[in-house]
């Protein structure tokens, strides 16, 4: 409960929260207008709000399309490999049944490390971030090589290194895209941009989970 109170206080100091607090205070009081019907003497009272300019969803989607594409590709690649491939396909005579558990632990730790790393260094170029997301497609042939390639690639060290890099890049690119997308639009549309990014993240998760299921089959 104490943590929730502290987080609540911190949230109130964020620029985005202050922006919307100001917006609410600027909305004028609801007023009514009597509109006479040209063909009758009946009057109707309408409640009219002062219009607030909002970006159309489609226009906003086009503005953040590269960020959205990046998050979709990132999660398709990640979830088509993890946890399906890691839990079902890898084998170790040394670690035996602990091998998949250790790999999953390594992935989660490196994923967290990647998310935290954005607080020290944030890649601000959407071009570089997009290419990094596309470059993650190389994980497919690399993990396939660990499964069907030379015997030395099927050992524990290459798989552990690839799993670590998979988690690290997933965490870093996810945080980077989620940070940059709302900043790439007007402040009034940043919340909507964040919601759209979560939608595309969900699309990537569904696509990756489906491909991971096919990989297991």
mmCIF file with all atom_site columns, C-alpha atoms in Angstrom:
data_model
loop_
_atom_site.group_PDB
_atom_site.id
_atom_site.type_symbol
_atom_site.label_atom_id
_atom_site.label_alt_id
_atom_site.label_comp_id
_atom_site.label_asym_id
_atom_site.label_entity_id
_atom_site.label_seq_id
_atom_site.pdbx_PDB_ins_code
_atom_site.Cartn_x
_atom_site.Cartn_y
_atom_site.Cartn_z
_atom_site.occupancy
_atom_site.B_iso_or_equiv
_atom_site.pdbx_formal_charge
_atom_site.auth_seq_id
_atom_site.auth_comp_id
_atom_site.auth_asym_id
_atom_site.auth_atom_id
_atom_site.pdbx_PDB_model_num
ATOM 1   C CA . UNK A 1 1   ? 0.000   0.000   0.000   1.00 0.00 ? 1   UNK A CA 1
ATOM 2   C CA . UNK A 1 2   ? 2.854   2.369   0.831   1.00 0.00 ? 2   UNK A CA 1
ATOM 3   C CA . UNK A 1 3   ? 4.363   1.671   -2.599  1.00 0.00 ? 3   UNK A CA 1
ATOM 4   C CA . UNK A 1 4   ? 1.046   2.509   -4.292  1.00 0.00 ? 4   UNK A CA 1
ATOM 5   C CA . UNK A 1 5   ? 0.827   5.815   -2.401  1.00 0.00 ? 5   UNK A CA 1
ATOM 6   C CA . UNK A 1 6   ? 4.386   6.762   -3.374  1.00 0.00 ? 6   UNK A CA 1
ATOM 7   C CA . UNK A 1 7   ? 3.796   5.837   -7.033  1.00 0.00 ? 7   UNK A CA 1
ATOM 8   C CA . UNK A 1 8   ? 0.546   7.817   -7.021  1.00 0.00 ? 8   UNK A CA 1
ATOM 9   C CA . UNK A 1 9   ? 2.369   10.910  -5.799  1.00 0.00 ? 9   UNK A CA 1
ATOM 10  C CA . UNK A 1 10  ? 5.072   10.479  -8.436  1.00 0.00 ? 10  UNK A CA 1
ATOM 11  C CA . UNK A 1 11  ? 2.508   10.058  -11.240 1.00 0.00 ? 11  UNK A CA 1
ATOM 12  C CA . UNK A 1 12  ? 0.884   13.381  -10.325 1.00 0.00 ? 12  UNK A CA 1
ATOM 13  C CA . UNK A 1 13  ? 4.187   15.173  -10.983 1.00 0.00 ? 13  UNK A CA 1
ATOM 14  C CA . UNK A 1 14  ? 4.589   13.786  -14.521 1.00 0.00 ? 14  UNK A CA 1
ATOM 15  C CA . UNK A 1 15  ? 4.262   16.357  -17.358 1.00 0.00 ? 15  UNK A CA 1
ATOM 16  C CA . UNK A 1 16  ? 1.557   14.310  -19.110 1.00 0.00 ? 16  UNK A CA 1
ATOM 17  C CA . UNK A 1 17  ? -0.613  14.305  -15.958 1.00 0.00 ? 17  UNK A CA 1
ATOM 18  C CA . UNK A 1 18  ? -0.115  18.027  -15.455 1.00 0.00 ? 18  UNK A CA 1
ATOM 19  C CA . UNK A 1 19  ? -1.083  18.610  -19.100 1.00 0.00 ? 19  UNK A CA 1
ATOM 20  C CA . UNK A 1 20  ? -4.406  16.819  -18.705 1.00 0.00 ? 20  UNK A CA 1
ATOM 21  C CA . UNK A 1 21  ? -5.079  18.469  -15.358 1.00 0.00 ? 21  UNK A CA 1
ATOM 22  C CA . UNK A 1 22  ? -4.795  21.828  -17.125 1.00 0.00 ? 22  UNK A CA 1
ATOM 23  C CA . UNK A 1 23  ? -7.066  20.598  -19.922 1.00 0.00 ? 23  UNK A CA 1
ATOM 24  C CA . UNK A 1 24  ? -9.779  19.673  -17.451 1.00 0.00 ? 24  UNK A CA 1
ATOM 25  C CA . UNK A 1 25  ? -9.581  23.038  -15.719 1.00 0.00 ? 25  UNK A CA 1
ATOM 26  C CA . UNK A 1 26  ? -9.881  24.847  -19.070 1.00 0.00 ? 26  UNK A CA 1
ATOM 27  C CA . UNK A 1 27  ? -13.119 23.127  -20.108 1.00 0.00 ? 27  UNK A CA 1
ATOM 28  C CA . UNK A 1 28  ? -15.850 25.759  -19.797 1.00 0.00 ? 28  UNK A CA 1
ATOM 29  C CA . UNK A 1 29  ? -19.073 25.151  -17.944 1.00 0.00 ? 29  UNK A CA 1
ATOM 30  C CA . UNK A 1 30  ? -21.800 23.397  -19.853 1.00 0.00 ? 30  UNK A CA 1
ATOM 31  C CA . UNK A 1 31  ? -24.231 25.849  -21.267 1.00 0.00 ? 31  UNK A CA 1
ATOM 32  C CA . UNK A 1 32  ? -27.552 25.433  -23.017 1.00 0.00 ? 32  UNK A CA 1
ATOM 33  C CA . UNK A 1 33  ? -28.903 26.892  -26.178 1.00 0.00 ? 33  UNK A CA 1
ATOM 34  C CA . UNK A 1 34  ? -32.460 27.180  -27.282 1.00 0.00 ? 34  UNK A CA 1
ATOM 35  C CA . UNK A 1 35  ? -32.768 26.173  -30.937 1.00 0.00 ? 35  UNK A CA 1
ATOM 36  C CA . UNK A 1 36  ? -36.038 27.024  -32.570 1.00 0.00 ? 36  UNK A CA 1
ATOM 37  C CA . UNK A 1 37  ? -37.425 24.669  -35.133 1.00 0.00 ? 37  UNK A CA 1
ATOM 38  C CA . UNK A 1 38  ? -38.247 26.444  -38.409 1.00 0.00 ? 38  UNK A CA 1
ATOM 39  C CA . UNK A 1 39  ? -41.418 24.432  -38.906 1.00 0.00 ? 39  UNK A CA 1
ATOM 40  C CA . UNK A 1 40  ? -42.727 24.447  -35.349 1.00 0.00 ? 40  UNK A CA 1
ATOM 41  C CA . UNK A 1 41  ? -42.654 26.549  -32.245 1.00 0.00 ? 41  UNK A CA 1
ATOM 42  C CA . UNK A 1 42  ? -41.139 23.730  -30.190 1.00 0.00 ? 42  UNK A CA 1
ATOM 43  C CA . UNK A 1 43  ? -37.820 24.565  -28.544 1.00 0.00 ? 43  UNK A CA 1
ATOM 44  C CA . UNK A 1 44  ? -35.198 21.969  -27.697 1.00 0.00 ? 44  UNK A CA 1
ATOM 45  C CA . UNK A 1 45  ? -32.455 22.480  -25.164 1.00 0.00 ? 45  UNK A CA 1
ATOM 46  C CA . UNK A 1 46  ? -29.081 21.062  -26.102 1.00 0.00 ? 46  UNK A CA 1
ATOM 47  C CA . UNK A 1 47  ? -26.058 20.645  -23.871 1.00 0.00 ? 47  UNK A CA 1
ATOM 48  C CA . UNK A 1 48  ? -23.045 21.846  -25.798 1.00 0.00 ? 48  UNK A CA 1
ATOM 49  C CA . UNK A 1 49  ? -19.414 21.349  -24.802 1.00 0.00 ? 49  UNK A CA 1
ATOM 50  C CA . UNK A 1 50  ? -16.683 23.573  -26.138 1.00 0.00 ? 50  UNK A CA 1
ATOM 51  C CA . UNK A 1 51  ? -14.895 21.500  -28.781 1.00 0.00 ? 51  UNK A CA 1
ATOM 52  C CA . UNK A 1 52  ? -11.494 20.064  -27.897 1.00 0.00 ? 52  UNK A CA 1
ATOM 53  C CA . UNK A 1 53  ? -9.159  19.383  -30.794 1.00 0.00 ? 53  UNK A CA 1
ATOM 54  C CA . UNK A 1 54  ? -8.277  15.690  -31.054 1.00 0.00 ? 54  UNK A CA 1
ATOM 55  C CA . UNK A 1 55  ? -6.205  13.776  -33.554 1.00 0.00 ? 55  UNK A CA 1
ATOM 56  C CA . UNK A 1 56  ? -8.071  11.224  -35.574 1.00 0.00 ? 56  UNK A CA 1
ATOM 57  C CA . UNK A 1 57  ? -7.088  7.665   -34.712 1.00 0.00 ? 57  UNK A CA 1
ATOM 58  C CA . UNK A 1 58  ? -6.108  6.864   -38.292 1.00 0.00 ? 58  UNK A CA 1
ATOM 59  C CA . UNK A 1 59  ? -3.937  9.969   -38.658 1.00 0.00 ? 59  UNK A CA 1
ATOM 60  C CA . UNK A 1 60  ? -2.284  9.217   -35.340 1.00 0.00 ? 60  UNK A CA 1
ATOM 61  C CA . UNK A 1 61  ? -1.657  5.627   -36.383 1.00 0.00 ? 61  UNK A CA 1
ATOM 62  C CA . UNK A 1 62  ? 0.095   6.853   -39.522 1.00 0.00 ? 62  UNK A CA 1
ATOM 63  C CA . UNK A 1 63  ? 2.273   9.136   -37.418 1.00 0.00 ? 63  UNK A CA 1
ATOM 64  C CA . UNK A 1 64  ? 3.467   6.291   -35.203 1.00 0.00 ? 64  UNK A CA 1
ATOM 65  C CA . UNK A 1 65  ? 3.440   3.568   -37.896 1.00 0.00 ? 65  UNK A CA 1
ATOM 66  C CA . UNK A 1 66  ? 7.181   2.830   -37.673 1.00 0.00 ? 66  UNK A CA 1
ATOM 67  C CA . UNK A 1 67  ? 7.057   2.552   -33.896 1.00 0.00 ? 67  UNK A CA 1
ATOM 68  C CA . UNK A 1 68  ? 4.020   0.269   -34.175 1.00 0.00 ? 68  UNK A CA 1
ATOM 69  C CA . UNK A 1 69  ? 5.697   -1.884  -36.830 1.00 0.00 ? 69  UNK A CA 1
ATOM 70  C CA . UNK A 1 70  ? 8.790   -2.150  -34.650 1.00 0.00 ? 70  UNK A CA 1
ATOM 71  C CA . UNK A 1 71  ? 6.861   -3.363  -31.601 1.00 0.00 ? 71  UNK A CA 1
ATOM 72  C CA . UNK A 1 72  ? 4.940   -5.906  -33.706 1.00 0.00 ? 72  UNK A CA 1
ATOM 73  C CA . UNK A 1 73  ? 8.125   -7.336  -35.249 1.00 0.00 ? 73  UNK A CA 1
ATOM 74  C CA . UNK A 1 74  ? 9.888   -7.381  -31.876 1.00 0.00 ? 74  UNK A CA 1
ATOM 75  C CA . UNK A 1 75  ? 7.214   -9.482  -30.188 1.00 0.00 ? 75  UNK A CA 1
ATOM 76  C CA . UNK A 1 76  ? 6.581   -11.746 -33.149 1.00 0.00 ? 76  UNK A CA 1
ATOM 77  C CA . UNK A 1 77  ? 10.264  -12.687 -33.158 1.00 0.00 ? 77  UNK A CA 1
ATOM 78  C CA . UNK A 1 78  ? 10.509  -13.012 -29.369 1.00 0.00 ? 78  UNK A CA 1
ATOM 79  C CA . UNK A 1 79  ? 7.381   -15.057 -28.687 1.00 0.00 ? 79  UNK A CA 1
ATOM 80  C CA . UNK A 1 80  ? 7.861   -17.338 -31.683 1.00 0.00 ? 80  UNK A CA 1
ATOM 81  C CA . UNK A 1 81  ? 11.141  -18.437 -30.055 1.00 0.00 ? 81  UNK A CA 1
ATOM 82  C CA . UNK A 1 82  ? 10.494  -17.964 -26.336 1.00 0.00 ? 82  UNK A CA 1
ATOM 83  C CA . UNK A 1 83  ? 9.275   -19.929 -24.483 1.00 0.00 ? 83  UNK A CA 1
ATOM 84  C CA . UNK A 1 84  ? 8.300   -22.603 -27.048 1.00 0.00 ? 84  UNK A CA 1
ATOM 85  C CA . UNK A 1 85  ? 11.682  -23.320 -28.627 1.00 0.00 ? 85  UNK A CA 1
ATOM 86  C CA . UNK A 1 86  ? 13.577  -22.890 -25.365 1.00 0.00 ? 86  UNK A CA 1
ATOM 87  C CA . UNK A 1 87  ? 11.318  -25.169 -23.363 1.00 0.00 ? 87  UNK A CA 1
ATOM 88  C CA . UNK A 1 88  ? 10.711  -27.894 -25.952 1.00 0.00 ? 88  UNK A CA 1
ATOM 89  C CA . UNK A 1 89  ? 13.631  -28.162 -28.368 1.00 0.00 ? 89  UNK A CA 1
ATOM 90  C CA . UNK A 1 90  ? 16.871  -27.661 -26.450 1.00 0.00 ? 90  UNK A CA 1
ATOM 91  C CA . UNK A 1 91  ? 18.628  -30.539 -24.691 1.00 0.00 ? 91  UNK A CA 1
ATOM 92  C CA . UNK A 1 92  ? 21.549  -30.707 -22.296 1.00 0.00 ? 92  UNK A CA 1
ATOM 93  C CA . UNK A 1 93  ? 23.178  -33.832 -20.920 1.00 0.00 ? 93  UNK A CA 1
ATOM 94  C CA . UNK A 1 94  ? 24.821  -31.760 -18.207 1.00 0.00 ? 94  UNK A CA 1
ATOM 95  C CA . UNK A 1 95  ? 21.870  -29.687 -16.932 1.00 0.00 ? 95  UNK A CA 1
ATOM 96  C CA . UNK A 1 96  ? 19.096  -32.107 -17.954 1.00 0.00 ? 96  UNK A CA 1
ATOM 97  C CA . UNK A 1 97  ? 15.642  -30.919 -16.827 1.00 0.00 ? 97  UNK A CA 1
ATOM 98  C CA . UNK A 1 98  ? 17.087  -27.749 -15.329 1.00 0.00 ? 98  UNK A CA 1
ATOM 99  C CA . UNK A 1 99  ? 18.251  -26.523 -18.734 1.00 0.00 ? 99  UNK A CA 1
ATOM 100 C CA . UNK A 1 100 ? 14.934  -24.976 -19.923 1.00 0.00 ? 100 UNK A CA 1
ATOM 101 C CA . UNK A 1 101 ? 14.349  -23.469 -16.462 1.00 0.00 ? 101 UNK A CA 1
ATOM 102 C CA . UNK A 1 102 ? 17.800  -21.861 -16.456 1.00 0.00 ? 102 UNK A CA 1
ATOM 103 C CA . UNK A 1 103 ? 17.280  -20.505 -19.992 1.00 0.00 ? 103 UNK A CA 1
ATOM 104 C CA . UNK A 1 104 ? 13.921  -18.992 -19.054 1.00 0.00 ? 104 UNK A CA 1
ATOM 105 C CA . UNK A 1 105 ? 15.463  -17.395 -15.986 1.00 0.00 ? 105 UNK A CA 1
ATOM 106 C CA . UNK A 1 106 ? 18.313  -15.969 -18.057 1.00 0.00 ? 106 UNK A CA 1
ATOM 107 C CA . UNK A 1 107 ? 15.833  -14.584 -20.597 1.00 0.00 ? 107 UNK A CA 1
ATOM 108 C CA . UNK A 1 108 ? 13.735  -12.847 -17.941 1.00 0.00 ? 108 UNK A CA 1
ATOM 109 C CA . UNK A 1 109 ? 16.771  -11.350 -16.199 1.00 0.00 ? 109 UNK A CA 1
ATOM 110 C CA . UNK A 1 110 ? 18.237  -10.006 -19.445 1.00 0.00 ? 110 UNK A CA 1
ATOM 111 C CA . UNK A 1 111 ? 14.825  -8.723  -20.546 1.00 0.00 ? 111 UNK A CA 1
ATOM 112 C CA . UNK A 1 112 ? 14.589  -6.734  -17.303 1.00 0.00 ? 112 UNK A CA 1
ATOM 113 C CA . UNK A 1 113 ? 18.158  -5.499  -17.768 1.00 0.00 ? 113 UNK A CA 1
ATOM 114 C CA . UNK A 1 114 ? 17.300  -4.327  -21.299 1.00 0.00 ? 114 UNK A CA 1
ATOM 115 C CA . UNK A 1 115 ? 14.282  -2.395  -20.043 1.00 0.00 ? 115 UNK A CA 1
ATOM 116 C CA . UNK A 1 116 ? 16.361  -0.757  -17.291 1.00 0.00 ? 116 UNK A CA 1
ATOM 117 C CA . UNK A 1 117 ? 19.177  0.140   -19.709 1.00 0.00 ? 117 UNK A CA 1
ATOM 118 C CA . UNK A 1 118 ? 16.978  2.791   -21.384 1.00 0.00 ? 118 UNK A CA 1
ATOM 119 C CA . UNK A 1 119 ? 17.381  4.908   -18.256 1.00 0.00 ? 119 UNK A CA 1
ATOM 120 C CA . UNK A 1 120 ? 21.115  5.167   -19.052 1.00 0.00 ? 120 UNK A CA 1
ATOM 121 C CA . UNK A 1 121 ? 21.051  5.323   -22.847 1.00 0.00 ? 121 UNK A CA 1
ATOM 122 C CA . UNK A 1 122 ? 18.061  5.902   -25.127 1.00 0.00 ? 122 UNK A CA 1
ATOM 123 C CA . UNK A 1 123 ? 18.358  5.502   -28.898 1.00 0.00 ? 123 UNK A CA 1
ATOM 124 C CA . UNK A 1 124 ? 16.416  8.502   -30.219 1.00 0.00 ? 124 UNK A CA 1
ATOM 125 C CA . UNK A 1 125 ? 16.565  7.656   -33.937 1.00 0.00 ? 125 UNK A CA 1
ATOM 126 C CA . UNK A 1 126 ? 13.482  5.767   -35.115 1.00 0.00 ? 126 UNK A CA 1
ATOM 127 C CA . UNK A 1 127 ? 15.433  4.692   -38.214 1.00 0.00 ? 127 UNK A CA 1
ATOM 128 C CA . UNK A 1 128 ? 18.084  2.936   -36.131 1.00 0.00 ? 128 UNK A CA 1
ATOM 129 C CA . UNK A 1 129 ? 15.474  1.425   -33.812 1.00 0.00 ? 129 UNK A CA 1
ATOM 130 C CA . UNK A 1 130 ? 13.471  0.104   -36.788 1.00 0.00 ? 130 UNK A CA 1
ATOM 131 C CA . UNK A 1 131 ? 16.545  -1.501  -38.329 1.00 0.00 ? 131 UNK A CA 1
ATOM 132 C CA . UNK A 1 132 ? 17.404  -3.047  -34.961 1.00 0.00 ? 132 UNK A CA 1
ATOM 133 C CA . UNK A 1 133 ? 13.916  -4.589  -34.817 1.00 0.00 ? 133 UNK A CA 1
ATOM 134 C CA . UNK A 1 134 ? 14.284  -5.963  -38.357 1.00 0.00 ? 134 UNK A CA 1
ATOM 135 C CA . UNK A 1 135 ? 17.775  -7.276  -37.559 1.00 0.00 ? 135 UNK A CA 1
ATOM 136 C CA . UNK A 1 136 ? 16.238  -9.471  -34.841 1.00 0.00 ? 136 UNK A CA 1
ATOM 137 C CA . UNK A 1 137 ? 14.893  -11.686 -37.639 1.00 0.00 ? 137 UNK A CA 1
ATOM 138 C CA . UNK A 1 138 ? 18.431  -13.111 -37.666 1.00 0.00 ? 138 UNK A CA 1
ATOM 139 C CA . UNK A 1 139 ? 17.499  -14.951 -34.469 1.00 0.00 ? 139 UNK A CA 1
ATOM 140 C CA . UNK A 1 140 ? 15.531  -17.427 -36.610 1.00 0.00 ? 140 UNK A CA 1
ATOM 141 C CA . UNK A 1 141 ? 18.492  -18.857 -38.556 1.00 0.00 ? 141 UNK A CA 1
ATOM 142 C CA . UNK A 1 142 ? 20.732  -18.612 -35.481 1.00 0.00 ? 142 UNK A CA 1
ATOM 143 C CA . UNK A 1 143 ? 18.401  -20.607 -33.223 1.00 0.00 ? 143 UNK A CA 1
ATOM 144 C CA . UNK A 1 144 ? 17.731  -23.033 -36.081 1.00 0.00 ? 144 UNK A CA 1
ATOM 145 C CA . UNK A 1 145 ? 21.483  -23.558 -36.388 1.00 0.00 ? 145 UNK A CA 1
ATOM 146 C CA . UNK A 1 146 ? 21.602  -24.337 -32.657 1.00 0.00 ? 146 UNK A CA 1
ATOM 147 C CA . UNK A 1 147 ? 18.997  -27.008 -33.272 1.00 0.00 ? 147 UNK A CA 1
ATOM 148 C CA . UNK A 1 148 ? 20.148  -28.541 -36.573 1.00 0.00 ? 148 UNK A CA 1
ATOM 149 C CA . UNK A 1 149 ? 23.610  -27.077 -37.184 1.00 0.00 ? 149 UNK A CA 1
ATOM 150 C CA . UNK A 1 150 ? 27.117  -28.190 -36.203 1.00 0.00 ? 150 UNK A CA 1
ATOM 151 C CA . UNK A 1 151 ? 27.467  -30.045 -32.930 1.00 0.00 ? 151 UNK A CA 1
ATOM 152 C CA . UNK A 1 152 ? 29.377  -27.230 -31.234 1.00 0.00 ? 152 UNK A CA 1
ATOM 153 C CA . UNK A 1 153 ? 26.414  -24.894 -31.836 1.00 0.00 ? 153 UNK A CA 1
ATOM 154 C CA . UNK A 1 154 ? 24.124  -27.330 -30.043 1.00 0.00 ? 154 UNK A CA 1
ATOM 155 C CA . UNK A 1 155 ? 26.065  -26.990 -26.789 1.00 0.00 ? 155 UNK A CA 1
ATOM 156 C CA . UNK A 1 156 ? 24.957  -24.882 -23.830 1.00 0.00 ? 156 UNK A CA 1
ATOM 157 C CA . UNK A 1 157 ? 27.131  -21.783 -24.353 1.00 0.00 ? 157 UNK A CA 1
ATOM 158 C CA . UNK A 1 158 ? 25.804  -20.679 -27.804 1.00 0.00 ? 158 UNK A CA 1
ATOM 159 C CA . UNK A 1 159 ? 22.197  -21.222 -26.704 1.00 0.00 ? 159 UNK A CA 1
ATOM 160 C CA . UNK A 1 160 ? 22.716  -19.306 -23.454 1.00 0.00 ? 160 UNK A CA 1
ATOM 161 C CA . UNK A 1 161 ? 24.347  -16.401 -25.305 1.00 0.00 ? 161 UNK A CA 1
ATOM 162 C CA . UNK A 1 162 ? 21.574  -16.242 -27.905 1.00 0.00 ? 162 UNK A CA 1
ATOM 163 C CA . UNK A 1 163 ? 18.886  -16.420 -25.219 1.00 0.00 ? 163 UNK A CA 1
ATOM 164 C CA . UNK A 1 164 ? 20.583  -13.608 -23.294 1.00 0.00 ? 164 UNK A CA 1
ATOM 165 C CA . UNK A 1 165 ? 20.760  -11.433 -26.388 1.00 0.00 ? 165 UNK A CA 1
ATOM 166 C CA . UNK A 1 166 ? 17.142  -12.249 -27.252 1.00 0.00 ? 166 UNK A CA 1
ATOM 167 C CA . UNK A 1 167 ? 15.994  -11.047 -23.822 1.00 0.00 ? 167 UNK A CA 1
ATOM 168 C CA . UNK A 1 168 ? 18.274  -8.003  -23.772 1.00 0.00 ? 168 UNK A CA 1
ATOM 169 C CA . UNK A 1 169 ? 17.165  -6.726  -27.186 1.00 0.00 ? 169 UNK A CA 1
ATOM 170 C CA . UNK A 1 170 ? 13.506  -7.450  -26.459 1.00 0.00 ? 170 UNK A CA 1
ATOM 171 C CA . UNK A 1 171 ? 13.574  -5.450  -23.240 1.00 0.00 ? 171 UNK A CA 1
ATOM 172 C CA . UNK A 1 172 ? 15.563  -2.541  -24.660 1.00 0.00 ? 172 UNK A CA 1
ATOM 173 C CA . UNK A 1 173 ? 13.599  -2.173  -27.906 1.00 0.00 ? 173 UNK A CA 1
ATOM 174 C CA . UNK A 1 174 ? 10.243  -2.517  -26.141 1.00 0.00 ? 174 UNK A CA 1
ATOM 175 C CA . UNK A 1 175 ? 11.061  0.266   -23.677 1.00 0.00 ? 175 UNK A CA 1
ATOM 176 C CA . UNK A 1 176 ? 12.600  2.458   -26.375 1.00 0.00 ? 176 UNK A CA 1
ATOM 177 C CA . UNK A 1 177 ? 9.590   2.201   -28.694 1.00 0.00 ? 177 UNK A CA 1
ATOM 178 C CA . UNK A 1 178 ? 7.130   2.754   -25.857 1.00 0.00 ? 178 UNK A CA 1
ATOM 179 C CA . UNK A 1 179 ? 9.056   5.862   -24.781 1.00 0.00 ? 179 UNK A CA 1
ATOM 180 C CA . UNK A 1 180 ? 9.575   7.367   -28.243 1.00 0.00 ? 180 UNK A CA 1
ATOM 181 C CA . UNK A 1 181 ? 6.105   6.835   -29.736 1.00 0.00 ? 181 UNK A CA 1
ATOM 182 C CA . UNK A 1 182 ? 4.177   9.169   -27.369 1.00 0.00 ? 182 UNK A CA 1
ATOM 183 C CA . UNK A 1 183 ? 6.964   11.757  -27.691 1.00 0.00 ? 183 UNK A CA 1
ATOM 184 C CA . UNK A 1 184 ? 6.674   11.771  -31.503 1.00 0.00 ? 184 UNK A CA 1
ATOM 185 C CA . UNK A 1 185 ? 3.177   13.301  -31.451 1.00 0.00 ? 185 UNK A CA 1
ATOM 186 C CA . UNK A 1 186 ? 1.577   16.350  -29.879 1.00 0.00 ? 186 UNK A CA 1
ATOM 187 C CA . UNK A 1 187 ? 1.284   16.307  -26.099 1.00 0.00 ? 187 UNK A CA 1
ATOM 188 C CA . UNK A 1 188 ? -2.509  16.199  -26.344 1.00 0.00 ? 188 UNK A CA 1
ATOM 189 C CA . UNK A 1 189 ? -2.304  12.997  -28.416 1.00 0.00 ? 189 UNK A CA 1
ATOM 190 C CA . UNK A 1 190 ? 0.468   11.227  -26.486 1.00 0.00 ? 190 UNK A CA 1
ATOM 191 C CA . UNK A 1 191 ? -1.934  9.243   -24.306 1.00 0.00 ? 191 UNK A CA 1
ATOM 192 C CA . UNK A 1 192 ? -3.796  7.954   -27.369 1.00 0.00 ? 192 UNK A CA 1
ATOM 193 C CA . UNK A 1 193 ? -0.466  7.091   -29.004 1.00 0.00 ? 193 UNK A CA 1
ATOM 194 C CA . UNK A 1 194 ? 0.449   5.047   -25.927 1.00 0.00 ? 194 UNK A CA 1
ATOM 195 C CA . UNK A 1 195 ? -2.844  3.172   -26.091 1.00 0.00 ? 195 UNK A CA 1
ATOM 196 C CA . UNK A 1 196 ? -2.295  2.429   -29.787 1.00 0.00 ? 196 UNK A CA 1
ATOM 197 C CA . UNK A 1 197 ? 1.193   1.119   -29.026 1.00 0.00 ? 197 UNK A CA 1
ATOM 198 C CA . UNK A 1 198 ? -0.265  -1.267  -26.447 1.00 0.00 ? 198 UNK A CA 1
ATOM 199 C CA . UNK A 1 199 ? -2.744  -2.431  -29.109 1.00 0.00 ? 199 UNK A CA 1
ATOM 200 C CA . UNK A 1 200 ? 0.061   -3.173  -31.573 1.00 0.00 ? 200 UNK A CA 1
ATOM 201 C CA . UNK A 1 201 ? 2.062   -4.845  -28.808 1.00 0.00 ? 201 UNK A CA 1
ATOM 202 C CA . UNK A 1 202 ? -0.911  -7.167  -28.316 1.00 0.00 ? 202 UNK A CA 1
ATOM 203 C CA . UNK A 1 203 ? -1.017  -7.884  -32.054 1.00 0.00 ? 203 UNK A CA 1
ATOM 204 C CA . UNK A 1 204 ? 2.675   -8.791  -31.968 1.00 0.00 ? 204 UNK A CA 1
ATOM 205 C CA . UNK A 1 205 ? 2.150   -11.047 -28.951 1.00 0.00 ? 205 UNK A CA 1
ATOM 206 C CA . UNK A 1 206 ? -0.717  -12.897 -30.656 1.00 0.00 ? 206 UNK A CA 1
ATOM 207 C CA . UNK A 1 207 ? 1.275   -13.318 -33.878 1.00 0.00 ? 207 UNK A CA 1
ATOM 208 C CA . UNK A 1 208 ? 4.391   -14.464 -32.039 1.00 0.00 ? 208 UNK A CA 1
ATOM 209 C CA . UNK A 1 209 ? 2.458   -16.923 -29.885 1.00 0.00 ? 209 UNK A CA 1
ATOM 210 C CA . UNK A 1 210 ? 0.843   -18.425 -32.972 1.00 0.00 ? 210 UNK A CA 1
ATOM 211 C CA . UNK A 1 211 ? 4.185   -18.813 -34.750 1.00 0.00 ? 211 UNK A CA 1
ATOM 212 C CA . UNK A 1 212 ? 5.703   -20.296 -31.580 1.00 0.00 ? 212 UNK A CA 1
ATOM 213 C CA . UNK A 1 213 ? 2.909   -22.876 -31.546 1.00 0.00 ? 213 UNK A CA 1
ATOM 214 C CA . UNK A 1 214 ? 3.709   -23.783 -35.160 1.00 0.00 ? 214 UNK A CA 1
ATOM 215 C CA . UNK A 1 215 ? 7.408   -24.089 -34.274 1.00 0.00 ? 215 UNK A CA 1
ATOM 216 C CA . UNK A 1 216 ? 6.605   -26.604 -31.536 1.00 0.00 ? 216 UNK A CA 1
ATOM 217 C CA . UNK A 1 217 ? 4.428   -28.607 -33.932 1.00 0.00 ? 217 UNK A CA 1
#
